[in-house]
PDB file of C-alpha atoms in Angstrom:
ATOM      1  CA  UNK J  17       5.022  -2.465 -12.289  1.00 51.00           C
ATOM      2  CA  UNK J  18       3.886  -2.752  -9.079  1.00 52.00           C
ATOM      3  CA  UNK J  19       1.500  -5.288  -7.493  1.00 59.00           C
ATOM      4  CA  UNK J  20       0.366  -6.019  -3.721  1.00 64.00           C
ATOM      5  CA  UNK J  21      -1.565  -8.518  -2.128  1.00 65.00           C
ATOM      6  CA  UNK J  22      -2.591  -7.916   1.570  1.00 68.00           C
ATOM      7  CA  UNK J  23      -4.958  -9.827   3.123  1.00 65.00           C
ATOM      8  CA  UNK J  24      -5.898  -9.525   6.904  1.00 63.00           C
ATOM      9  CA  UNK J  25      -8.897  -7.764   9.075  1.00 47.00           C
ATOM     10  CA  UNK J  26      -9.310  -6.017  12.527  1.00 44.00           C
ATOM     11  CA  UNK J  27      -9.527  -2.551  14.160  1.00 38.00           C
ATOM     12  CA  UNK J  28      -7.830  -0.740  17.731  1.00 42.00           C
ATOM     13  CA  UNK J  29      -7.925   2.262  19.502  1.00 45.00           C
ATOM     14  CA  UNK J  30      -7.980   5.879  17.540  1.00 50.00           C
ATOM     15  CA  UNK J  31      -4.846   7.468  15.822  1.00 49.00           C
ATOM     16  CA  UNK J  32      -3.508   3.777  15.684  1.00 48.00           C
ATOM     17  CA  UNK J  33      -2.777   2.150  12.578  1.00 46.00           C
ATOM     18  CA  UNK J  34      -5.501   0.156  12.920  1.00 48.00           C
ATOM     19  CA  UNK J  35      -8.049   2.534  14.215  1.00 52.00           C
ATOM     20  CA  UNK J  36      -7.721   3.945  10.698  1.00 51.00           C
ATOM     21  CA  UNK J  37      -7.202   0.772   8.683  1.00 52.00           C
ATOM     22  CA  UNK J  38     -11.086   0.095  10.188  1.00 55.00           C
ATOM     23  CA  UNK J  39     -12.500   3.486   9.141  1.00 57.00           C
ATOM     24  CA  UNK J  40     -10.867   3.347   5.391  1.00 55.00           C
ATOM     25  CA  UNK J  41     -13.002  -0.172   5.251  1.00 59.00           C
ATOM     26  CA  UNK J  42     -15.768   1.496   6.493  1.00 59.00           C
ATOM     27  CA  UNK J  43     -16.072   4.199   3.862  1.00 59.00           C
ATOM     28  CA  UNK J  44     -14.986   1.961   1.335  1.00 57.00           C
ATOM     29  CA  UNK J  45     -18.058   0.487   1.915  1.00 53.00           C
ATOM     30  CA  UNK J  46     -20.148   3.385   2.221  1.00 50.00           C
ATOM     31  CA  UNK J  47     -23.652   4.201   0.654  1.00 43.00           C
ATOM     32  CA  UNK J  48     -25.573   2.344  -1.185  1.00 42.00           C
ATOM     33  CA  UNK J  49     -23.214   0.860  -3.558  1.00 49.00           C
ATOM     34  CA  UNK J  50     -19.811   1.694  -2.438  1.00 53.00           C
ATOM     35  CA  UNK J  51     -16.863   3.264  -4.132  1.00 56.00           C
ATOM     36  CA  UNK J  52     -14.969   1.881  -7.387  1.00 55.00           C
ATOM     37  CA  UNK J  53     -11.857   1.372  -5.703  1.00 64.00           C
ATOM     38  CA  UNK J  54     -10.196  -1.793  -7.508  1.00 63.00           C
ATOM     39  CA  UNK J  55      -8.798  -5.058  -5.653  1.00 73.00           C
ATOM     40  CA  UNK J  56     -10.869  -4.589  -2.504  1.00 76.00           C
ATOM     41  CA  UNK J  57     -12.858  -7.623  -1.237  1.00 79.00           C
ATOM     42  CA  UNK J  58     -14.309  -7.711   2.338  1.00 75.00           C
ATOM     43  CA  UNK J  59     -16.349 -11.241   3.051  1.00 83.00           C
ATOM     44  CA  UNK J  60     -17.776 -12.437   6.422  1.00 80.00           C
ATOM     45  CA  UNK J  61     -18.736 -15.631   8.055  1.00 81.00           C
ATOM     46  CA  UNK J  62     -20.311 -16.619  10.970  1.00 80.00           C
ATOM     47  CA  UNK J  63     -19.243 -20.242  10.257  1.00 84.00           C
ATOM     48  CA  UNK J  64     -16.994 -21.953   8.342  1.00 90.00           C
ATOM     49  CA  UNK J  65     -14.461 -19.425   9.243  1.00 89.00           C
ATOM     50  CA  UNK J  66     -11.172 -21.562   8.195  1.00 92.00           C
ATOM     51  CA  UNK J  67     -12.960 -22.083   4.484  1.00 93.00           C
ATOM     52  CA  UNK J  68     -13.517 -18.665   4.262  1.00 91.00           C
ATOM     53  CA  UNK J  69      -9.587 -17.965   4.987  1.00 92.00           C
ATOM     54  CA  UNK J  70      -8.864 -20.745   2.704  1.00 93.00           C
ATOM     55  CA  UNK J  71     -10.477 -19.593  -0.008  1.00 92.00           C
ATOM     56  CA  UNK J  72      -9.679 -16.208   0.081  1.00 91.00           C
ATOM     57  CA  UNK J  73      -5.815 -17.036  -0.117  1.00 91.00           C
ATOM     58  CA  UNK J  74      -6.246 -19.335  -2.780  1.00 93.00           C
ATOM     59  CA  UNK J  75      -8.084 -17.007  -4.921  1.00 90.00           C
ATOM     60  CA  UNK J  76      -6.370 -17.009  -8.709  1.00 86.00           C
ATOM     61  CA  UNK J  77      -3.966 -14.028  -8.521  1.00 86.00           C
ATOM     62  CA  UNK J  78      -4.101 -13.591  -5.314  1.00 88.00           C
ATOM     63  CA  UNK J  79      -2.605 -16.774  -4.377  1.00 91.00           C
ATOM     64  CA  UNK J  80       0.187 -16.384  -6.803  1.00 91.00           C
ATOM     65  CA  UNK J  81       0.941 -12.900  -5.189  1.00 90.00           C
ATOM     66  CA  UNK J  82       1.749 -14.256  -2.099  1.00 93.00           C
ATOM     67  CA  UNK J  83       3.436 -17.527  -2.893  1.00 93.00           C
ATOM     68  CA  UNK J  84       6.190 -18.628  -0.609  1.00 95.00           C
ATOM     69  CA  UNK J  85       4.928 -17.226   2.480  1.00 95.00           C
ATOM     70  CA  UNK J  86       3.102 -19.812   4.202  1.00 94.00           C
ATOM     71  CA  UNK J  87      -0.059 -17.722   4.095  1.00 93.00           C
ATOM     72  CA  UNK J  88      -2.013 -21.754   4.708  1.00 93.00           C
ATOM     73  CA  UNK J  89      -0.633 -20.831   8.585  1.00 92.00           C
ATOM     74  CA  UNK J  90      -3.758 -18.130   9.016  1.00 91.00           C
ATOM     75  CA  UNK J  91      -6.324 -21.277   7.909  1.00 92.00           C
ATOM     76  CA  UNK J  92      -3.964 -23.095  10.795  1.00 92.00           C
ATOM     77  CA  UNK J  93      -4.828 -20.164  13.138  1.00 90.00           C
ATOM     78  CA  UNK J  94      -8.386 -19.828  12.507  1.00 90.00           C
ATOM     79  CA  UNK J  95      -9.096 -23.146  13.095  1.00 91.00           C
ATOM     80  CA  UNK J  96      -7.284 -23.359  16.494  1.00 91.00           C
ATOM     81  CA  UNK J  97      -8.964 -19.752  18.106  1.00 88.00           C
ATOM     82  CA  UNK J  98     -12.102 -21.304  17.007  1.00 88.00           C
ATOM     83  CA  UNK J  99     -14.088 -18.183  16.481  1.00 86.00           C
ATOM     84  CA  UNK J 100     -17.262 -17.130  16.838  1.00 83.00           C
ATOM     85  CA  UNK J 101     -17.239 -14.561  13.463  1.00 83.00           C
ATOM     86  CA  UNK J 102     -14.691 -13.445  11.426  1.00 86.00           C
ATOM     87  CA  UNK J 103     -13.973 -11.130   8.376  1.00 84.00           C
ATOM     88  CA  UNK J 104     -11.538 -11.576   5.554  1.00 87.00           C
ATOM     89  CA  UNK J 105     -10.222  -8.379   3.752  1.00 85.00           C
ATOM     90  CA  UNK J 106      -8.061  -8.613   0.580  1.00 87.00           C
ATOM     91  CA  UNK J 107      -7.054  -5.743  -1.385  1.00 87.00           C
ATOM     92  CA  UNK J 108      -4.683  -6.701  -4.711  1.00 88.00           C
ATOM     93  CA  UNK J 109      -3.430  -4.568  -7.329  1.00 88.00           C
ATOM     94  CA  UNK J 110      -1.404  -5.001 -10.211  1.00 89.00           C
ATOM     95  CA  UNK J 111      -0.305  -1.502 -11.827  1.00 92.00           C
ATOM     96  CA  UNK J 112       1.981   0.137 -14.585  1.00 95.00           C
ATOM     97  CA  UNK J 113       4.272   2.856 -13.985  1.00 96.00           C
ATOM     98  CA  UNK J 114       3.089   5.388 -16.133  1.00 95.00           C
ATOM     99  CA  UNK J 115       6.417   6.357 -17.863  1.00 95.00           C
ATOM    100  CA  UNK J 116       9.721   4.096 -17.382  1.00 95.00           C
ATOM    101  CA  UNK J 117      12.883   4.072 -18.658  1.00 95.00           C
ATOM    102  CA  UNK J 118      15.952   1.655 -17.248  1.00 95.00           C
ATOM    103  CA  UNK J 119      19.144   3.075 -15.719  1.00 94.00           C
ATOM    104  CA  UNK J 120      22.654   2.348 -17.769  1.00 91.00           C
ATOM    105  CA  UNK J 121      23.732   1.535 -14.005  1.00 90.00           C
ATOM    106  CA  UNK J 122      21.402  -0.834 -13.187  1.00 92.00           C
ATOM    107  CA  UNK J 123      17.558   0.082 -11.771  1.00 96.00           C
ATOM    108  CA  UNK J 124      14.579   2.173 -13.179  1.00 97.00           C
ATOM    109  CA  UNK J 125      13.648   5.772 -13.434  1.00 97.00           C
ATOM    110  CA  UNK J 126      10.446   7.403 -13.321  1.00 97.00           C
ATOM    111  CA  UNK J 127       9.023  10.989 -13.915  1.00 97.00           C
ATOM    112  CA  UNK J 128       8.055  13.183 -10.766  1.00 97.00           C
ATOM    113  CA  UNK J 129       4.041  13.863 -11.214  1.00 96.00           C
ATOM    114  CA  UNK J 130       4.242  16.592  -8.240  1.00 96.00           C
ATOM    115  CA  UNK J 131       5.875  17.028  -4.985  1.00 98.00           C
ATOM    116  CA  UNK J 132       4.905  18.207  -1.319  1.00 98.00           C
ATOM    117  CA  UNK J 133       6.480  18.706   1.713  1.00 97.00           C
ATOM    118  CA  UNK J 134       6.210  18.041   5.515  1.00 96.00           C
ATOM    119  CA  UNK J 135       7.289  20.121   8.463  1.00 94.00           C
ATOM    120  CA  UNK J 136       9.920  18.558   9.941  1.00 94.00           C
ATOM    121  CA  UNK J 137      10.885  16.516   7.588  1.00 97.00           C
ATOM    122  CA  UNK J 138      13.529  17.674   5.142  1.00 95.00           C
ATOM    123  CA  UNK J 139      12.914  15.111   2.422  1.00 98.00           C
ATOM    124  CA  UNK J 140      10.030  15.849  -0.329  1.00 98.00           C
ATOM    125  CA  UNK J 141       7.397  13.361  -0.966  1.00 98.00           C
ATOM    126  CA  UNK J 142       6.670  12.411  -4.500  1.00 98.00           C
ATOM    127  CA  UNK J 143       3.763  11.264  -5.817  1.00 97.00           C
ATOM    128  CA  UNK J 144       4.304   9.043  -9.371  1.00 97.00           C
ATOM    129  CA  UNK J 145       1.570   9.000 -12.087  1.00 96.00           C
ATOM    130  CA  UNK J 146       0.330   5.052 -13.041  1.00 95.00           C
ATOM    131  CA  UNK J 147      -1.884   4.445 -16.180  1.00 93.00           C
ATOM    132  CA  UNK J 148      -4.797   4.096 -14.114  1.00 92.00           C
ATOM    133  CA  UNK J 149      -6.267   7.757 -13.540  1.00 92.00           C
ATOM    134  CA  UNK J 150      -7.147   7.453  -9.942  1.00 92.00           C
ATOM    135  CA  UNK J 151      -4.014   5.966  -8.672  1.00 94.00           C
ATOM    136  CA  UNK J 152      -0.640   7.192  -7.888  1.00 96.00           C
ATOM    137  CA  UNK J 153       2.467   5.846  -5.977  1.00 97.00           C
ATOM    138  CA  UNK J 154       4.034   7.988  -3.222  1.00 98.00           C
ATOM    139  CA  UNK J 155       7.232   7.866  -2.185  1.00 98.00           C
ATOM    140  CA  UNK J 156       8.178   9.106   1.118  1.00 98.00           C
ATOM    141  CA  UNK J 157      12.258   9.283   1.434  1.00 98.00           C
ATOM    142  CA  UNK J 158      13.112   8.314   5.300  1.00 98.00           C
ATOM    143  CA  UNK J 159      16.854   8.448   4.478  1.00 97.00           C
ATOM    144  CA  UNK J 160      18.691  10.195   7.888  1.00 96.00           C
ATOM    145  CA  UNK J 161      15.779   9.149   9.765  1.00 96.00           C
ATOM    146  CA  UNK J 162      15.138   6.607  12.334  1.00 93.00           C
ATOM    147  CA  UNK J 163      13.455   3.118  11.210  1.00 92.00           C
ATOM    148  CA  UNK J 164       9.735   3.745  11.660  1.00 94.00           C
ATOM    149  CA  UNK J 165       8.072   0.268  13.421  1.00 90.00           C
ATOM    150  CA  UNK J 166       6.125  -1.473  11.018  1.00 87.00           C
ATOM    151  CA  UNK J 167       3.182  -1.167  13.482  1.00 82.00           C
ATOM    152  CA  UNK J 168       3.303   2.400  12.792  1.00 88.00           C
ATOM    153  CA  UNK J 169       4.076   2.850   9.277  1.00 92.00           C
ATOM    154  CA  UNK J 170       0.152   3.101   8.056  1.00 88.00           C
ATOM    155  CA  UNK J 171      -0.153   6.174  10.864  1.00 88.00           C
ATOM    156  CA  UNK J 172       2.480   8.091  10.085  1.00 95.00           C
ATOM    157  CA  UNK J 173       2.404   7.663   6.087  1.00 95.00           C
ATOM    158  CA  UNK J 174      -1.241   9.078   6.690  1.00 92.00           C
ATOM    159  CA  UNK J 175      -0.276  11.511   8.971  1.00 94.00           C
ATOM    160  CA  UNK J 176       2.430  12.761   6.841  1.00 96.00           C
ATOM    161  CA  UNK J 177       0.334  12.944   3.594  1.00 94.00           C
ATOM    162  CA  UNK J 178      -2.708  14.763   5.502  1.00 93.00           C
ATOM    163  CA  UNK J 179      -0.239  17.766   6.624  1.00 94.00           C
ATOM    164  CA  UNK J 180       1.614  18.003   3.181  1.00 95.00           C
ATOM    165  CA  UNK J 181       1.962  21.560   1.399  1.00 96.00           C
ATOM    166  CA  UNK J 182       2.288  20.747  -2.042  1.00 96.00           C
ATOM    167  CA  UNK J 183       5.010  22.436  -3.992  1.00 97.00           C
ATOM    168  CA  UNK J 184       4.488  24.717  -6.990  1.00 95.00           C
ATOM    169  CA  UNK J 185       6.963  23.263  -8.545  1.00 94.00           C
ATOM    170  CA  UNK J 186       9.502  20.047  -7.897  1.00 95.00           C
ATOM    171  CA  UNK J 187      12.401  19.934  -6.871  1.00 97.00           C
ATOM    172  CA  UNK J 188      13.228  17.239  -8.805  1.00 97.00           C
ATOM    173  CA  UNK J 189      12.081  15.627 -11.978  1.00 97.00           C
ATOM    174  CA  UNK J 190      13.453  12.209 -11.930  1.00 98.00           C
ATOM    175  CA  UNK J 191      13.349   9.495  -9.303  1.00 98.00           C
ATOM    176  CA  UNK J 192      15.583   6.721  -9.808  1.00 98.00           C
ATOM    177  CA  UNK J 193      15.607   3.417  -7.795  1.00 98.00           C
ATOM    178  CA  UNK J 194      18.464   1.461  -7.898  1.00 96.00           C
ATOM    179  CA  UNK J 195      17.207  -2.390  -8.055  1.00 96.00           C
ATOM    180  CA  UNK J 196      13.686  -3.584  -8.412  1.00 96.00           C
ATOM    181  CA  UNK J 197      12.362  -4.723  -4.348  1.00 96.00           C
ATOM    182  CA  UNK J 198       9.908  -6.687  -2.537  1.00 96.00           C
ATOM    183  CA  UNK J 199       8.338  -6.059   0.560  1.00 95.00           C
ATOM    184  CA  UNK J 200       6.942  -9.340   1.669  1.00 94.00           C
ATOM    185  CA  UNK J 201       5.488 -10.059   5.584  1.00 90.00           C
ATOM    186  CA  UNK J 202       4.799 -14.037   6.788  1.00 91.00           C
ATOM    187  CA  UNK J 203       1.255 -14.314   8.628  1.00 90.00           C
ATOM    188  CA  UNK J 204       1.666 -12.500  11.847  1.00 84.00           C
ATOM    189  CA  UNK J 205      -1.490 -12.730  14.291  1.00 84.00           C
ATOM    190  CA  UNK J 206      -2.509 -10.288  17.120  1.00 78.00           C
ATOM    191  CA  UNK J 207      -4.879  -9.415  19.847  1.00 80.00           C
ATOM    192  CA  UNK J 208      -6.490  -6.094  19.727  1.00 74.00           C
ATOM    193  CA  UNK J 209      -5.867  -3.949  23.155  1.00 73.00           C
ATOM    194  CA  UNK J 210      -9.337  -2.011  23.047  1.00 69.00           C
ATOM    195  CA  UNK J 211     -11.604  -3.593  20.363  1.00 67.00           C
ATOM    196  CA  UNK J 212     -14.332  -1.436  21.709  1.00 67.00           C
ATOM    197  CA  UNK J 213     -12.586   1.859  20.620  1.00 61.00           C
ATOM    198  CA  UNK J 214     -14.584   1.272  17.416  1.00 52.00           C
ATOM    199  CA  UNK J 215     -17.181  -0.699  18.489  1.00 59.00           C
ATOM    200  CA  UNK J 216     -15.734  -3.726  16.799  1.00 61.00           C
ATOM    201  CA  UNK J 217     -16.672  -6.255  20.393  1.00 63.00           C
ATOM    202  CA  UNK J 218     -16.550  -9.463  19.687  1.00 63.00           C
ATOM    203  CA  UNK J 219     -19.921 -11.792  20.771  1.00 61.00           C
ATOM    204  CA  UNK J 220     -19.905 -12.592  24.520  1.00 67.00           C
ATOM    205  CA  UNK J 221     -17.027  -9.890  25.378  1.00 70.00           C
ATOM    206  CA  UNK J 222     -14.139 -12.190  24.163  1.00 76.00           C
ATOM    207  CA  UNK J 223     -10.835 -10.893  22.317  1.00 82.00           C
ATOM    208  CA  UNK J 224     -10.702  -9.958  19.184  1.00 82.00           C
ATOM    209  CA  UNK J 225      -7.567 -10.957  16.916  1.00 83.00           C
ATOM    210  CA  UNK J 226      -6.158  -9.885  13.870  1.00 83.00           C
ATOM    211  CA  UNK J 227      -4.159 -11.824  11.324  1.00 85.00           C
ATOM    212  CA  UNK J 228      -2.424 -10.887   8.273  1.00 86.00           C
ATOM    213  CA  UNK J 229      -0.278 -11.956   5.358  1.00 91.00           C
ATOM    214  CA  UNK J 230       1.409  -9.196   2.575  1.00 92.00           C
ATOM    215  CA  UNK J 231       3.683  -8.991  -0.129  1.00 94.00           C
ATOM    216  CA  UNK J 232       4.823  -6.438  -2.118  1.00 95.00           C
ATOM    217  CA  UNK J 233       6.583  -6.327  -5.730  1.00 95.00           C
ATOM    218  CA  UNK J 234       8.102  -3.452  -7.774  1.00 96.00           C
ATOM    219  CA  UNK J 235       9.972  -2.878 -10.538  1.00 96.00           C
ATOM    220  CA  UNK J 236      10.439  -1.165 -13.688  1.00 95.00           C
ATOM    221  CA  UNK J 237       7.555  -3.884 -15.441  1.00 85.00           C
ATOM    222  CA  UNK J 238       7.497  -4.161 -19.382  1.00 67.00           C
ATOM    223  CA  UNK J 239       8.649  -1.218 -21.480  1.00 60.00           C
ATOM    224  CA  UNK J 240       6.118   0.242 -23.992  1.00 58.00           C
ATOM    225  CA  UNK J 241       8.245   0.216 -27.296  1.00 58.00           C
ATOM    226  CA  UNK J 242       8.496   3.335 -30.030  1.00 55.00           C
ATOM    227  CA  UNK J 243       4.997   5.607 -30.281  1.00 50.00           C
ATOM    228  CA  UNK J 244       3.249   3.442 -27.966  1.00 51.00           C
ATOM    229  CA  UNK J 245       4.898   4.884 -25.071  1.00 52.00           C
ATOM    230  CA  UNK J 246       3.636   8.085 -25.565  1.00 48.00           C
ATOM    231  CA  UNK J 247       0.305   7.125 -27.587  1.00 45.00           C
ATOM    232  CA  UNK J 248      -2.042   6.333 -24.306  1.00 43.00           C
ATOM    233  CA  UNK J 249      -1.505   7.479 -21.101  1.00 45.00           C
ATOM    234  CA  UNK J 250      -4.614   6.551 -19.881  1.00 45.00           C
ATOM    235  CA  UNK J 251      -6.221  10.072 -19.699  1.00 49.00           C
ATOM    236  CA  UNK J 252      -2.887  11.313 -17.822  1.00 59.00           C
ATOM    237  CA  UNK J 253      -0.316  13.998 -18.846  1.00 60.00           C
ATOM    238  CA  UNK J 254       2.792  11.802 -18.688  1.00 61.00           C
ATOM    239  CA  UNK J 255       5.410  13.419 -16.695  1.00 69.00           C
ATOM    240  CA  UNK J 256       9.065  14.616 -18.575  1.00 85.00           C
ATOM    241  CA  UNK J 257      12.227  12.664 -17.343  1.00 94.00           C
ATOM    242  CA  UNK J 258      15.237  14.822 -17.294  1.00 94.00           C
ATOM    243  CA  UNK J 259      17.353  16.629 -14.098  1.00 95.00           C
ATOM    244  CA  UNK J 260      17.942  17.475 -11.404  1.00 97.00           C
ATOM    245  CA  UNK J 261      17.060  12.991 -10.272  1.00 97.00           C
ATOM    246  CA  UNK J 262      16.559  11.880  -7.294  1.00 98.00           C
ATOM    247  CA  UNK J 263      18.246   9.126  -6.368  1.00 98.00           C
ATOM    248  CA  UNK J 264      15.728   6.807  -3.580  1.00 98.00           C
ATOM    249  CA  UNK J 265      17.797   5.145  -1.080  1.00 97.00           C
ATOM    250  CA  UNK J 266      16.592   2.688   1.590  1.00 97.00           C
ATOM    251  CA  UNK J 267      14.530   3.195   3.492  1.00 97.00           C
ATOM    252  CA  UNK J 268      11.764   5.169   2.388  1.00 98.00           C
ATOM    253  CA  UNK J 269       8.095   4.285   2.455  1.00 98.00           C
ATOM    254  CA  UNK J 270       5.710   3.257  -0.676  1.00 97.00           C
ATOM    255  CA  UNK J 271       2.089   4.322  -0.598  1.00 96.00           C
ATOM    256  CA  UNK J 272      -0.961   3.289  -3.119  1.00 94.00           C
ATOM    257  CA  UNK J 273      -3.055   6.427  -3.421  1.00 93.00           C
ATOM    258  CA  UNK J 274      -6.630   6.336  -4.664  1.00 91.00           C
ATOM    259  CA  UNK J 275      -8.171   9.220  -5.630  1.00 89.00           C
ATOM    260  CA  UNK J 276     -11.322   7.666  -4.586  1.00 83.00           C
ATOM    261  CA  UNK J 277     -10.455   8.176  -1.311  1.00 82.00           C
ATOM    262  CA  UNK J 278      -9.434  11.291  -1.444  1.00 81.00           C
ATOM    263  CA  UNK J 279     -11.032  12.894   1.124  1.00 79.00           C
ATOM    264  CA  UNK J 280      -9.934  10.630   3.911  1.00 78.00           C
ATOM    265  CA  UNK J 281      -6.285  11.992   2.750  1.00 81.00           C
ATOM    266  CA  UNK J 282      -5.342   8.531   3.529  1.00 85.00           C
ATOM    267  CA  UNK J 283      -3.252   6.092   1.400  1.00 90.00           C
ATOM    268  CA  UNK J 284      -4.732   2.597   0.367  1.00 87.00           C
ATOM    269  CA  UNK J 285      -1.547   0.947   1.617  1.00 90.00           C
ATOM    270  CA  UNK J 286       1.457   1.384   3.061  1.00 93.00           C
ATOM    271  CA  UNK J 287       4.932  -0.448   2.612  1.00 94.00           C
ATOM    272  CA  UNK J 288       8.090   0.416   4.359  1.00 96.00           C
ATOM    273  CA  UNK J 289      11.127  -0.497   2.455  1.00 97.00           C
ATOM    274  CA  UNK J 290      14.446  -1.344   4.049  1.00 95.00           C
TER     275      UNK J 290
END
């Protein structure tokens, strides 16, 4: 199972992380009534900007999802820059592997949906079938690679999936993870370089800031016992476990991918695992 709670809001200069973070939110919001893409909340306020924050944290779920990491500090921070408007964006998901099996050595398996690869880079990137329809989990190896900043991890997961060839056939069947992990980021708070790049001023020319808070859970979740494992797979074709595995070693990078989305090519987040 895998859930994440992110919750933050801003935009920068093109090809940046958040250059694209903005123009995801911007066709997620789209026409006249949007598109069904699940967890995502954008609010705004031109007052009462600390309630706002405060209740958006707080929300049930949501709040749970990010216990332990202080997230009351961006209510702290909103308060003290005093702004003149501000936006809250939230996107949580809570999601089941679509097949799962433990490992005798400790860890979780799941079955290879399909593969691609990137020039350049020598590892293949699986994507992993959930039992919802229009989402699936993509795991980009990184091992033998430098540590990509976490500044840059959204840009280059995107860039990577927009340039992948998919494979006729993969490589591998199996992906195995050794432990369950959590990805989990305290509120960090910036100032945008160029908030104009994308028109995204704030009133009277002042600076524009960003703040968010994230966490990240996976594991194998709650096996499906006897015929029910194989009885609804939500409209998918569950994938076959068997060999050649592949084994995922740290660090590699985790992306939510929503169909609904799908021609942005872009992944609905992005987690970096170490």
């Amino acid at each position: 199972a895998r859930r994440r709670a992110e919750a933050g809001a801003g935009s920068a200069p093109e090809g940046s992380p958040g250059h694209l973070a903005g123009a995801l939110a911007r066709t997620l919001e789209a026409g006249p009534s949007g598109r069904a893409i699940p967890g995502v909340a954008l609010e705004a306020a031109s007052e009462e900007h600390a309630e706002l924050v405060r209740r958006g944290i707080t929300a049930q779920g949501f709040a749970e999802a990010i216990a332990g990491l202080e997230a009351e500090a961006l209510v702290d921070d909103v308060t003290a820059m005093a702004p003149k408007e501000a936006v809250l964006g939230r996107l949580f998901v809570t999601l089941d592997w679509l097949s799962v099996r433990p490992r005798a050595s400790g860890g979780f398996e799941v079955p290879v949906h399909m593969a691609g690869q990137c020039s350049g880079h020598f590892h293949p990137v699986f994507y992993v079938a959930t039992t919802d329809d229009d989402i699936f989990v993509v795991i980009i190896p990184f091992e033998g690679f430098p540590t990509v900043p976490e500044a840059e991890v959204f840009s280059k997961c995107t860039d990577m999936l927009r340039n992948i060839a998919p494979m006729e056939s993969p490589p591998f069947k199996t992906l195995a993870f050794e432990s369950a992990f959590d990805v989990r980021h305290w509120p960090r708070t910036f100032e945008l370089e160029d908030s104009a790049a994308l028109g995204a001023d704030a009133p009277g020319g002042g600076p524009v800031h960003v703040a968010e808070v994230s966490s990240l859970s996976v594991g194998p979740g709650r096996p499906i016992p006897g015929r029910l494992a194989s009885a609804d797979t939500g409209g998918k074709a569950a994938g076959a476990f068997g060999a050649p595995v592949f084994v995922v070693r740290r660090p590699f990078a985790l992306c939510v991918f929503h169909t609904g989305i799908d021609d942005l090519n872009v992944p609905l987040t992005a987690s970096f695992v170490t």
